[in-house]
């Protein structure tokens, strides 16, 4: 779910925020009272955050806030963002709420409310109360800003509404987002959600059209009704290579089941890939994703990564790496997914 929670000016308002009373907060240190090391640590933390080094950023920002006696608004805002990027939603929420109690500036409040909303939405699950809380905030940011510079809030609002099964409203919000940014950073996600609103409530595999090394054309529609194991790998990756014998066995033993194994290689050398596939008798569908387009679309950045897709097109399991524990767990997941596919076919 979290890949849909995008940054931008998203304000959650009208909520019963659990904030400390000003009288209980440490007195704010003025710029003159803060030691020189404070500014250095804050700048370091922000740079690390921009470089996506989130763990290091957290360490530097916490040190900066300590030097400011806990009164550093910039530290709390940046920490909220860093924690949310790490998926530490509760900490992100805590930092955002701390920031809310430290400023009345509309732009800074907007940043704090945005990170708070992202954390709440990520933790909501099927909790309609929390989702409704997020909805109120995303609507308020659009009202407070007049929609200027807050297009990400439209996306987040649309996604939240789809999560609540209010598809017509959600699709309308996503279309409004696309009107502002037809080629925006989240435009592909918006179009996918508009076409299939269920993607907001289930992890559906992206629609795809792939050509295998043997020249076959394969689409996501072709594989509906079958369990699909997507193996993202490369010949340069030792754990990927170590998994090949097991994958070959699974492919052979499951030939009569509603199961398809598809290996997607990120190798840069097609000839070397073809040679490896032939030498190791990898006779199941092989795809060369040399430009990483499909790999990126599936949000894969570690190798090997395995995505197990149900007969309904939902990603029911994802894991990375290889070893006895992963092999055993993945085998079990495949077994139960195939059984569900067979039972579904019988009931039709």
mmCIF file of C-alpha atoms in Angstrom:
data_model
loop_
_atom_site.group_PDB
_atom_site.id
_atom_site.type_symbol
_atom_site.label_atom_id
_atom_site.label_comp_id
_atom_site.label_asym_id
_atom_site.label_seq_id
_atom_site.Cartn_x
_atom_site.Cartn_y
_atom_site.Cartn_z
ATOM 1 C CA UNK A 1 0.000 0.000 0.000
ATOM 2 C CA UNK A 2 2.678 2.339 0.911
ATOM 3 C CA UNK A 3 3.898 3.022 -2.600
ATOM 4 C CA UNK A 4 0.706 5.134 -3.078
ATOM 5 C CA UNK A 5 1.374 7.504 -0.182
ATOM 6 C CA UNK A 6 3.074 10.423 -1.839
ATOM 7 C CA UNK A 7 4.647 13.541 -0.454
ATOM 8 C CA UNK A 8 3.261 16.978 -1.123
ATOM 9 C CA UNK A 9 1.189 19.554 0.721
ATOM 10 C CA UNK A 10 -1.433 17.402 2.385
ATOM 11 C CA UNK A 11 -3.043 18.858 5.513
ATOM 12 C CA UNK A 12 -5.076 16.874 8.015
ATOM 13 C CA UNK A 13 -7.364 19.209 9.941
ATOM 14 C CA UNK A 14 -10.314 19.229 12.297
ATOM 15 C CA UNK A 15 -8.807 16.385 14.280
ATOM 16 C CA UNK A 16 -8.405 15.762 17.998
ATOM 17 C CA UNK A 17 -4.617 15.918 17.995
ATOM 18 C CA UNK A 18 -2.796 14.549 21.017
ATOM 19 C CA UNK A 19 -0.345 17.394 21.492
ATOM 20 C CA UNK A 20 1.501 18.468 24.609
ATOM 21 C CA UNK A 21 0.353 21.653 26.246
ATOM 22 C CA UNK A 22 2.722 24.565 25.542
ATOM 23 C CA UNK A 23 3.281 24.879 29.281
ATOM 24 C CA UNK A 24 4.682 21.354 29.347
ATOM 25 C CA UNK A 25 7.075 21.839 26.460
ATOM 26 C CA UNK A 26 10.718 22.787 26.905
ATOM 27 C CA UNK A 27 11.222 26.487 26.246
ATOM 28 C CA UNK A 28 12.288 27.122 22.685
ATOM 29 C CA UNK A 29 15.927 27.992 22.288
ATOM 30 C CA UNK A 30 16.614 31.054 20.177
ATOM 31 C CA UNK A 31 19.064 30.936 17.295
ATOM 32 C CA UNK A 32 21.585 32.769 19.493
ATOM 33 C CA UNK A 33 21.269 30.165 22.268
ATOM 34 C CA UNK A 34 21.882 27.192 19.997
ATOM 35 C CA UNK A 35 25.484 25.980 19.727
ATOM 36 C CA UNK A 36 27.294 26.223 16.379
ATOM 37 C CA UNK A 37 27.253 22.431 16.025
ATOM 38 C CA UNK A 38 23.439 22.558 15.809
ATOM 39 C CA UNK A 39 23.322 24.194 12.367
ATOM 40 C CA UNK A 40 25.992 21.815 11.095
ATOM 41 C CA UNK A 41 24.099 18.725 12.263
ATOM 42 C CA UNK A 42 20.802 20.019 10.871
ATOM 43 C CA UNK A 43 22.345 20.684 7.475
ATOM 44 C CA UNK A 44 23.994 17.261 7.546
ATOM 45 C CA UNK A 45 20.690 15.577 8.353
ATOM 46 C CA UNK A 46 18.853 17.381 5.578
ATOM 47 C CA UNK A 47 21.540 16.465 3.050
ATOM 48 C CA UNK A 48 21.391 12.815 4.087
ATOM 49 C CA UNK A 49 17.607 12.904 3.787
ATOM 50 C CA UNK A 50 17.841 14.331 0.271
ATOM 51 C CA UNK A 51 20.346 11.579 -0.578
ATOM 52 C CA UNK A 52 17.840 8.968 0.666
ATOM 53 C CA UNK A 53 20.189 7.839 3.421
ATOM 54 C CA UNK A 54 17.359 7.695 5.904
ATOM 55 C CA UNK A 55 19.008 5.852 8.797
ATOM 56 C CA UNK A 56 21.960 8.225 8.775
ATOM 57 C CA UNK A 57 19.602 11.186 8.450
ATOM 58 C CA UNK A 58 17.666 10.132 11.535
ATOM 59 C CA UNK A 59 20.853 9.953 13.591
ATOM 60 C CA UNK A 60 22.046 13.419 12.528
ATOM 61 C CA UNK A 61 18.634 15.060 12.936
ATOM 62 C CA UNK A 62 18.153 13.629 16.407
ATOM 63 C CA UNK A 63 21.539 14.991 17.407
ATOM 64 C CA UNK A 64 20.606 18.409 15.997
ATOM 65 C CA UNK A 65 17.338 18.450 17.913
ATOM 66 C CA UNK A 66 19.134 17.475 21.112
ATOM 67 C CA UNK A 67 21.502 20.414 20.647
ATOM 68 C CA UNK A 68 18.415 22.635 20.305
ATOM 69 C CA UNK A 69 16.912 21.274 23.522
ATOM 70 C CA UNK A 70 14.105 19.598 21.578
ATOM 71 C CA UNK A 71 12.888 22.877 20.069
ATOM 72 C CA UNK A 72 14.033 22.348 16.466
ATOM 73 C CA UNK A 73 10.981 22.535 14.213
ATOM 74 C CA UNK A 74 13.056 21.732 11.114
ATOM 75 C CA UNK A 75 14.411 18.630 12.867
ATOM 76 C CA UNK A 76 10.946 17.313 13.713
ATOM 77 C CA UNK A 77 9.661 17.912 10.187
ATOM 78 C CA UNK A 78 12.652 16.217 8.612
ATOM 79 C CA UNK A 79 12.513 13.339 11.111
ATOM 80 C CA UNK A 80 8.837 12.786 10.308
ATOM 81 C CA UNK A 81 9.716 12.491 6.644
ATOM 82 C CA UNK A 82 12.696 10.211 7.287
ATOM 83 C CA UNK A 83 10.733 7.880 9.555
ATOM 84 C CA UNK A 84 7.901 7.668 7.040
ATOM 85 C CA UNK A 85 10.364 6.841 4.272
ATOM 86 C CA UNK A 86 11.685 4.021 6.455
ATOM 87 C CA UNK A 87 8.166 2.759 7.146
ATOM 88 C CA UNK A 88 8.465 3.650 10.835
ATOM 89 C CA UNK A 89 4.988 5.132 10.739
ATOM 90 C CA UNK A 90 4.450 5.517 14.472
ATOM 91 C CA UNK A 91 7.646 7.492 14.856
ATOM 92 C CA UNK A 92 6.753 9.557 11.812
ATOM 93 C CA UNK A 93 3.390 10.329 13.368
ATOM 94 C CA UNK A 94 4.993 11.293 16.673
ATOM 95 C CA UNK A 95 7.449 13.683 15.022
ATOM 96 C CA UNK A 96 4.762 15.262 12.851
ATOM 97 C CA UNK A 97 2.524 15.897 15.841
ATOM 98 C CA UNK A 98 5.442 17.414 17.738
ATOM 99 C CA UNK A 99 6.020 19.794 14.829
ATOM 100 C CA UNK A 100 2.346 20.791 14.824
ATOM 101 C CA UNK A 101 2.708 22.122 18.355
ATOM 102 C CA UNK A 102 5.695 24.276 17.465
ATOM 103 C CA UNK A 103 4.473 26.544 14.660
ATOM 104 C CA UNK A 104 1.583 28.558 13.295
ATOM 105 C CA UNK A 105 3.170 29.088 9.882
ATOM 106 C CA UNK A 106 0.812 27.704 7.259
ATOM 107 C CA UNK A 107 3.494 26.221 5.033
ATOM 108 C CA UNK A 108 5.236 24.469 7.909
ATOM 109 C CA UNK A 109 1.923 23.237 9.277
ATOM 110 C CA UNK A 110 1.182 21.864 5.848
ATOM 111 C CA UNK A 111 4.409 19.862 5.872
ATOM 112 C CA UNK A 112 3.677 18.484 9.319
ATOM 113 C CA UNK A 113 0.091 17.588 8.506
ATOM 114 C CA UNK A 114 1.235 15.927 5.297
ATOM 115 C CA UNK A 115 3.624 13.588 7.062
ATOM 116 C CA UNK A 116 1.004 12.939 9.738
ATOM 117 C CA UNK A 117 -1.514 12.023 7.080
ATOM 118 C CA UNK A 118 0.883 9.670 5.333
ATOM 119 C CA UNK A 119 1.617 7.891 8.613
ATOM 120 C CA UNK A 120 -2.072 7.599 9.512
ATOM 121 C CA UNK A 121 -2.984 6.308 6.085
ATOM 122 C CA UNK A 122 -0.187 3.754 6.110
ATOM 123 C CA UNK A 123 -1.255 2.414 9.513
ATOM 124 C CA UNK A 124 -4.994 2.499 8.813
ATOM 125 C CA UNK A 125 -5.415 -0.912 7.201
ATOM 126 C CA UNK A 126 -9.182 -1.405 6.987
ATOM 127 C CA UNK A 127 -9.884 0.997 9.857
ATOM 128 C CA UNK A 128 -12.524 3.268 8.355
ATOM 129 C CA UNK A 129 -12.199 5.759 11.193
ATOM 130 C CA UNK A 130 -8.534 6.351 10.470
ATOM 131 C CA UNK A 131 -9.154 6.455 6.743
ATOM 132 C CA UNK A 132 -11.885 9.035 7.277
ATOM 133 C CA UNK A 133 -9.444 11.045 9.376
ATOM 134 C CA UNK A 134 -6.983 11.007 6.502
ATOM 135 C CA UNK A 135 -9.706 11.991 4.039
ATOM 136 C CA UNK A 136 -10.609 15.086 6.082
ATOM 137 C CA UNK A 137 -7.024 16.215 6.080
ATOM 138 C CA UNK A 138 -6.438 15.811 2.382
ATOM 139 C CA UNK A 139 -9.617 17.748 1.673
ATOM 140 C CA UNK A 140 -8.557 20.511 4.029
ATOM 141 C CA UNK A 141 -5.184 21.028 2.381
ATOM 142 C CA UNK A 142 -6.902 21.626 -0.928
ATOM 143 C CA UNK A 143 -9.212 24.122 0.751
ATOM 144 C CA UNK A 144 -6.424 25.929 2.627
ATOM 145 C CA UNK A 145 -4.151 26.191 -0.380
ATOM 146 C CA UNK A 146 -6.824 26.690 -2.992
ATOM 147 C CA UNK A 147 -5.227 23.677 -4.646
ATOM 148 C CA UNK A 148 -2.081 25.614 -5.498
ATOM 149 C CA UNK A 149 1.066 23.543 -5.068
ATOM 150 C CA UNK A 150 -0.925 20.759 -3.467
ATOM 151 C CA UNK A 151 -1.563 18.355 -6.296
ATOM 152 C CA UNK A 152 -0.095 15.430 -4.348
ATOM 153 C CA UNK A 153 -2.957 15.954 -1.898
ATOM 154 C CA UNK A 154 -5.390 15.254 -4.745
ATOM 155 C CA UNK A 155 -3.632 11.975 -5.410
ATOM 156 C CA UNK A 156 -3.604 11.037 -1.728
ATOM 157 C CA UNK A 157 -7.267 11.974 -1.409
ATOM 158 C CA UNK A 158 -8.179 9.857 -4.421
ATOM 159 C CA UNK A 159 -6.229 6.900 -3.109
ATOM 160 C CA UNK A 160 -7.806 7.215 0.342
ATOM 161 C CA UNK A 161 -11.312 7.289 -1.131
ATOM 162 C CA UNK A 162 -10.589 4.173 -3.173
ATOM 163 C CA UNK A 163 -9.354 2.466 -0.010
ATOM 164 C CA UNK A 164 -12.769 3.285 1.479
ATOM 165 C CA UNK A 165 -14.508 1.730 -1.577
ATOM 166 C CA UNK A 166 -15.813 5.146 -2.651
ATOM 167 C CA UNK A 167 -14.614 4.541 -6.170
ATOM 168 C CA UNK A 168 -16.523 7.261 -8.048
ATOM 169 C CA UNK A 169 -15.206 9.985 -5.741
ATOM 170 C CA UNK A 170 -11.712 8.531 -5.742
ATOM 171 C CA UNK A 171 -11.542 8.303 -9.515
ATOM 172 C CA UNK A 172 -12.752 11.913 -9.793
ATOM 173 C CA UNK A 173 -9.953 13.094 -7.488
ATOM 174 C CA UNK A 174 -7.349 11.152 -9.448
ATOM 175 C CA UNK A 175 -8.601 12.602 -12.720
ATOM 176 C CA UNK A 176 -8.286 16.070 -11.173
ATOM 177 C CA UNK A 177 -4.697 15.195 -10.291
ATOM 178 C CA UNK A 178 -3.985 14.169 -13.896
ATOM 179 C CA UNK A 179 -5.535 17.377 -15.240
ATOM 180 C CA UNK A 180 -2.910 19.313 -13.285
ATOM 181 C CA UNK A 181 -0.013 16.966 -14.060
ATOM 182 C CA UNK A 182 -0.595 14.651 -17.042
ATOM 183 C CA UNK A 183 3.050 13.607 -16.817
ATOM 184 C CA UNK A 184 3.480 14.083 -13.071
ATOM 185 C CA UNK A 185 5.506 11.877 -10.749
ATOM 186 C CA UNK A 186 2.450 9.804 -9.818
ATOM 187 C CA UNK A 187 0.567 9.959 -13.130
ATOM 188 C CA UNK A 188 1.206 6.302 -14.003
ATOM 189 C CA UNK A 189 -0.076 5.201 -10.602
ATOM 190 C CA UNK A 190 -3.118 7.456 -11.008
ATOM 191 C CA UNK A 191 -3.985 5.951 -14.392
ATOM 192 C CA UNK A 192 -3.584 2.411 -13.069
ATOM 193 C CA UNK A 193 -5.909 3.208 -10.154
ATOM 194 C CA UNK A 194 -8.490 4.868 -12.399
ATOM 195 C CA UNK A 195 -8.542 1.825 -14.656
ATOM 196 C CA UNK A 196 -8.659 -0.647 -11.756
ATOM 197 C CA UNK A 197 -9.738 0.962 -8.449
ATOM 198 C CA UNK A 198 -9.347 -2.407 -6.720
ATOM 199 C CA UNK A 199 -5.587 -1.801 -6.827
ATOM 200 C CA UNK A 200 -5.996 0.539 -3.849
ATOM 201 C CA UNK A 201 -7.443 -2.282 -1.749
ATOM 202 C CA UNK A 202 -5.425 -5.220 -3.049
ATOM 203 C CA UNK A 203 -1.845 -5.577 -4.259
ATOM 204 C CA UNK A 204 -2.572 -6.435 -7.874
ATOM 205 C CA UNK A 205 0.267 -7.184 -10.238
ATOM 206 C CA UNK A 206 0.704 -4.385 -12.803
ATOM 207 C CA UNK A 207 -0.738 -5.166 -16.230
ATOM 208 C CA UNK A 208 2.071 -6.296 -18.501
ATOM 209 C CA UNK A 209 2.976 -7.386 -22.006
ATOM 210 C CA UNK A 210 6.247 -9.309 -22.183
ATOM 211 C CA UNK A 211 8.204 -11.091 -24.903
ATOM 212 C CA UNK A 212 10.100 -14.194 -23.816
ATOM 213 C CA UNK A 213 13.537 -15.195 -25.070
ATOM 214 C CA UNK A 214 11.967 -17.842 -27.302
ATOM 215 C CA UNK A 215 9.809 -15.200 -28.991
ATOM 216 C CA UNK A 216 6.490 -15.830 -27.237
ATOM 217 C CA UNK A 217 4.194 -12.920 -26.369
ATOM 218 C CA UNK A 218 2.859 -13.060 -22.806
ATOM 219 C CA UNK A 219 0.349 -10.753 -21.111
ATOM 220 C CA UNK A 220 -1.127 -10.530 -17.626
ATOM 221 C CA UNK A 221 -4.534 -11.374 -19.115
ATOM 222 C CA UNK A 222 -3.135 -14.598 -20.592
ATOM 223 C CA UNK A 223 -2.169 -15.763 -17.107
ATOM 224 C CA UNK A 224 -5.451 -15.023 -15.323
ATOM 225 C CA UNK A 225 -6.702 -18.126 -13.528
ATOM 226 C CA UNK A 226 -3.160 -19.383 -12.961
ATOM 227 C CA UNK A 227 -0.777 -18.915 -10.085
ATOM 228 C CA UNK A 228 2.295 -17.039 -11.305
ATOM 229 C CA UNK A 229 5.690 -16.962 -9.631
ATOM 230 C CA UNK A 230 7.754 -14.039 -10.922
ATOM 231 C CA UNK A 231 11.464 -14.594 -10.366
ATOM 232 C CA UNK A 232 13.467 -11.354 -10.674
ATOM 233 C CA UNK A 233 17.091 -12.355 -11.057
ATOM 234 C CA UNK A 234 20.407 -11.926 -12.873
ATOM 235 C CA UNK A 235 23.300 -14.189 -13.840
ATOM 236 C CA UNK A 236 25.581 -11.815 -11.892
ATOM 237 C CA UNK A 237 23.728 -12.600 -8.635
ATOM 238 C CA UNK A 238 25.076 -15.680 -6.721
ATOM 239 C CA UNK A 239 21.852 -16.300 -4.704
ATOM 240 C CA UNK A 240 19.841 -16.067 -7.931
ATOM 241 C CA UNK A 241 22.045 -18.674 -9.567
ATOM 242 C CA UNK A 242 21.848 -20.889 -6.474
ATOM 243 C CA UNK A 243 18.046 -20.929 -6.785
ATOM 244 C CA UNK A 244 18.019 -22.172 -10.396
ATOM 245 C CA UNK A 245 17.998 -25.952 -9.648
ATOM 246 C CA UNK A 246 15.030 -25.582 -7.285
ATOM 247 C CA UNK A 247 13.136 -23.381 -9.714
ATOM 248 C CA UNK A 248 13.754 -25.902 -12.493
ATOM 249 C CA UNK A 249 12.341 -28.683 -10.291
ATOM 250 C CA UNK A 250 9.266 -26.631 -9.389
ATOM 251 C CA UNK A 251 8.599 -25.815 -13.027
ATOM 252 C CA UNK A 252 8.812 -29.468 -14.045
ATOM 253 C CA UNK A 253 6.737 -30.880 -11.179
ATOM 254 C CA UNK A 254 3.980 -28.288 -11.542
ATOM 255 C CA UNK A 255 3.442 -28.672 -15.293
ATOM 256 C CA UNK A 256 -0.063 -30.117 -14.821
ATOM 257 C CA UNK A 257 -1.095 -27.522 -12.228
ATOM 258 C CA UNK A 258 -2.479 -24.022 -12.856
ATOM 259 C CA UNK A 259 1.005 -22.640 -12.239
ATOM 260 C CA UNK A 260 3.487 -20.663 -14.323
ATOM 261 C CA UNK A 261 7.028 -19.708 -13.381
ATOM 262 C CA UNK A 262 8.372 -16.656 -15.180
ATOM 263 C CA UNK A 263 11.976 -15.549 -14.724
ATOM 264 C CA UNK A 264 12.735 -11.890 -15.420
ATOM 265 C CA UNK A 265 16.421 -11.159 -15.923
ATOM 266 C CA UNK A 266 18.023 -7.750 -15.416
ATOM 267 C CA UNK A 267 21.252 -8.740 -17.172
ATOM 268 C CA UNK A 268 22.870 -6.191 -19.451
ATOM 269 C CA UNK A 269 24.228 -8.778 -21.905
ATOM 270 C CA UNK A 270 21.479 -10.664 -23.747
ATOM 271 C CA UNK A 271 23.902 -13.107 -25.367
ATOM 272 C CA UNK A 272 25.402 -14.070 -22.001
ATOM 273 C CA UNK A 273 21.910 -14.515 -20.578
ATOM 274 C CA UNK A 274 20.854 -16.779 -23.444
ATOM 275 C CA UNK A 275 23.980 -18.880 -23.005
ATOM 276 C CA UNK A 276 23.368 -19.262 -19.269
ATOM 277 C CA UNK A 277 19.705 -20.206 -19.794
ATOM 278 C CA UNK A 278 20.627 -22.839 -22.386
ATOM 279 C CA UNK A 279 23.462 -24.291 -20.296
ATOM 280 C CA UNK A 280 21.249 -24.632 -17.209
ATOM 281 C CA UNK A 281 18.224 -25.972 -19.122
ATOM 282 C CA UNK A 282 15.911 -23.191 -17.907
ATOM 283 C CA UNK A 283 12.993 -24.234 -20.087
ATOM 284 C CA UNK A 284 10.285 -22.179 -18.393
ATOM 285 C CA UNK A 285 9.400 -18.667 -19.710
ATOM 286 C CA UNK A 286 12.435 -16.387 -19.649
ATOM 287 C CA UNK A 287 12.168 -12.607 -20.052
ATOM 288 C CA UNK A 288 15.049 -10.225 -20.621
ATOM 289 C CA UNK A 289 14.297 -6.911 -18.911
ATOM 290 C CA UNK A 290 17.509 -5.192 -19.896
ATOM 291 C CA UNK A 291 16.063 -1.702 -19.435
ATOM 292 C CA UNK A 292 14.517 -2.670 -16.061
ATOM 293 C CA UNK A 293 11.120 -1.268 -17.078
ATOM 294 C CA UNK A 294 9.033 -4.189 -15.815
ATOM 295 C CA UNK A 295 11.282 -4.683 -12.802
ATOM 296 C CA UNK A 296 10.835 -1.044 -11.785
ATOM 297 C CA UNK A 297 7.100 -1.205 -12.431
ATOM 298 C CA UNK A 298 6.907 -4.079 -9.942
ATOM 299 C CA UNK A 299 8.907 -2.026 -7.391
ATOM 300 C CA UNK A 300 11.730 -4.564 -7.280
ATOM 301 C CA UNK A 301 15.165 -3.309 -6.238
ATOM 302 C CA UNK A 302 16.722 -6.404 -4.625
ATOM 303 C CA UNK A 303 17.780 -9.681 -6.198
ATOM 304 C CA UNK A 304 16.576 -12.271 -6.244
ATOM 305 C CA UNK A 305 13.023 -11.170 -5.515
ATOM 306 C CA UNK A 306 10.019 -13.461 -5.843
ATOM 307 C CA UNK A 307 6.466 -12.240 -6.345
ATOM 308 C CA UNK A 308 3.749 -14.869 -5.984
ATOM 309 C CA UNK A 309 0.608 -13.842 -7.843
ATOM 310 C CA UNK A 310 -2.734 -15.532 -7.181
ATOM 311 C CA UNK A 311 -5.113 -16.762 -9.875
ATOM 312 C CA UNK A 312 -6.986 -13.465 -9.408
ATOM 313 C CA UNK A 313 -3.910 -11.365 -10.121
ATOM 314 C CA UNK A 314 -3.198 -10.375 -6.512
ATOM 315 C CA UNK A 315 0.346 -10.375 -5.137
ATOM 316 C CA UNK A 316 -0.083 -12.684 -2.157
ATOM 317 C CA UNK A 317 3.558 -13.054 -1.193
ATOM 318 C CA UNK A 318 6.847 -11.272 -1.761
ATOM 319 C CA UNK A 319 10.309 -12.192 -0.560
ATOM 320 C CA UNK A 320 13.925 -11.441 -1.433
ATOM 321 C CA UNK A 321 17.067 -13.516 -1.110
ATOM 322 C CA UNK A 322 17.564 -17.271 -1.192
ATOM 323 C CA UNK A 323 18.267 -19.985 1.337
ATOM 324 C CA UNK A 324 16.658 -23.043 2.967
ATOM 325 C CA UNK A 325 14.175 -20.959 4.968
ATOM 326 C CA UNK A 326 13.035 -18.882 1.994
ATOM 327 C CA UNK A 327 12.826 -21.980 -0.210
ATOM 328 C CA UNK A 328 10.634 -23.820 2.293
ATOM 329 C CA UNK A 329 8.313 -20.894 2.919
ATOM 330 C CA UNK A 330 7.946 -20.075 -0.770
ATOM 331 C CA UNK A 331 7.169 -23.721 -1.572
ATOM 332 C CA UNK A 332 4.376 -23.685 0.993
ATOM 333 C CA UNK A 333 2.936 -20.426 -0.319
ATOM 334 C CA UNK A 334 2.896 -21.834 -3.855
ATOM 335 C CA UNK A 335 1.113 -24.976 -2.678
ATOM 336 C CA UNK A 336 -1.699 -23.067 -0.974
ATOM 337 C CA UNK A 337 -2.056 -20.620 -3.875
ATOM 338 C CA UNK A 338 -2.413 -23.492 -6.347
ATOM 339 C CA UNK A 339 -4.977 -25.190 -4.114
ATOM 340 C CA UNK A 340 -7.012 -21.971 -3.987
ATOM 341 C CA UNK A 341 -6.865 -21.686 -7.779
ATOM 342 C CA UNK A 342 -8.105 -25.248 -8.202
ATOM 343 C CA UNK A 343 -10.956 -24.734 -5.729
ATOM 344 C CA UNK A 344 -11.962 -21.545 -7.513
ATOM 345 C CA UNK A 345 -12.015 -23.332 -10.857
ATOM 346 C CA UNK A 346 -14.226 -26.119 -9.421
ATOM 347 C CA UNK A 347 -16.745 -23.637 -8.059
ATOM 348 C CA UNK A 348 -17.357 -22.032 -11.443
#
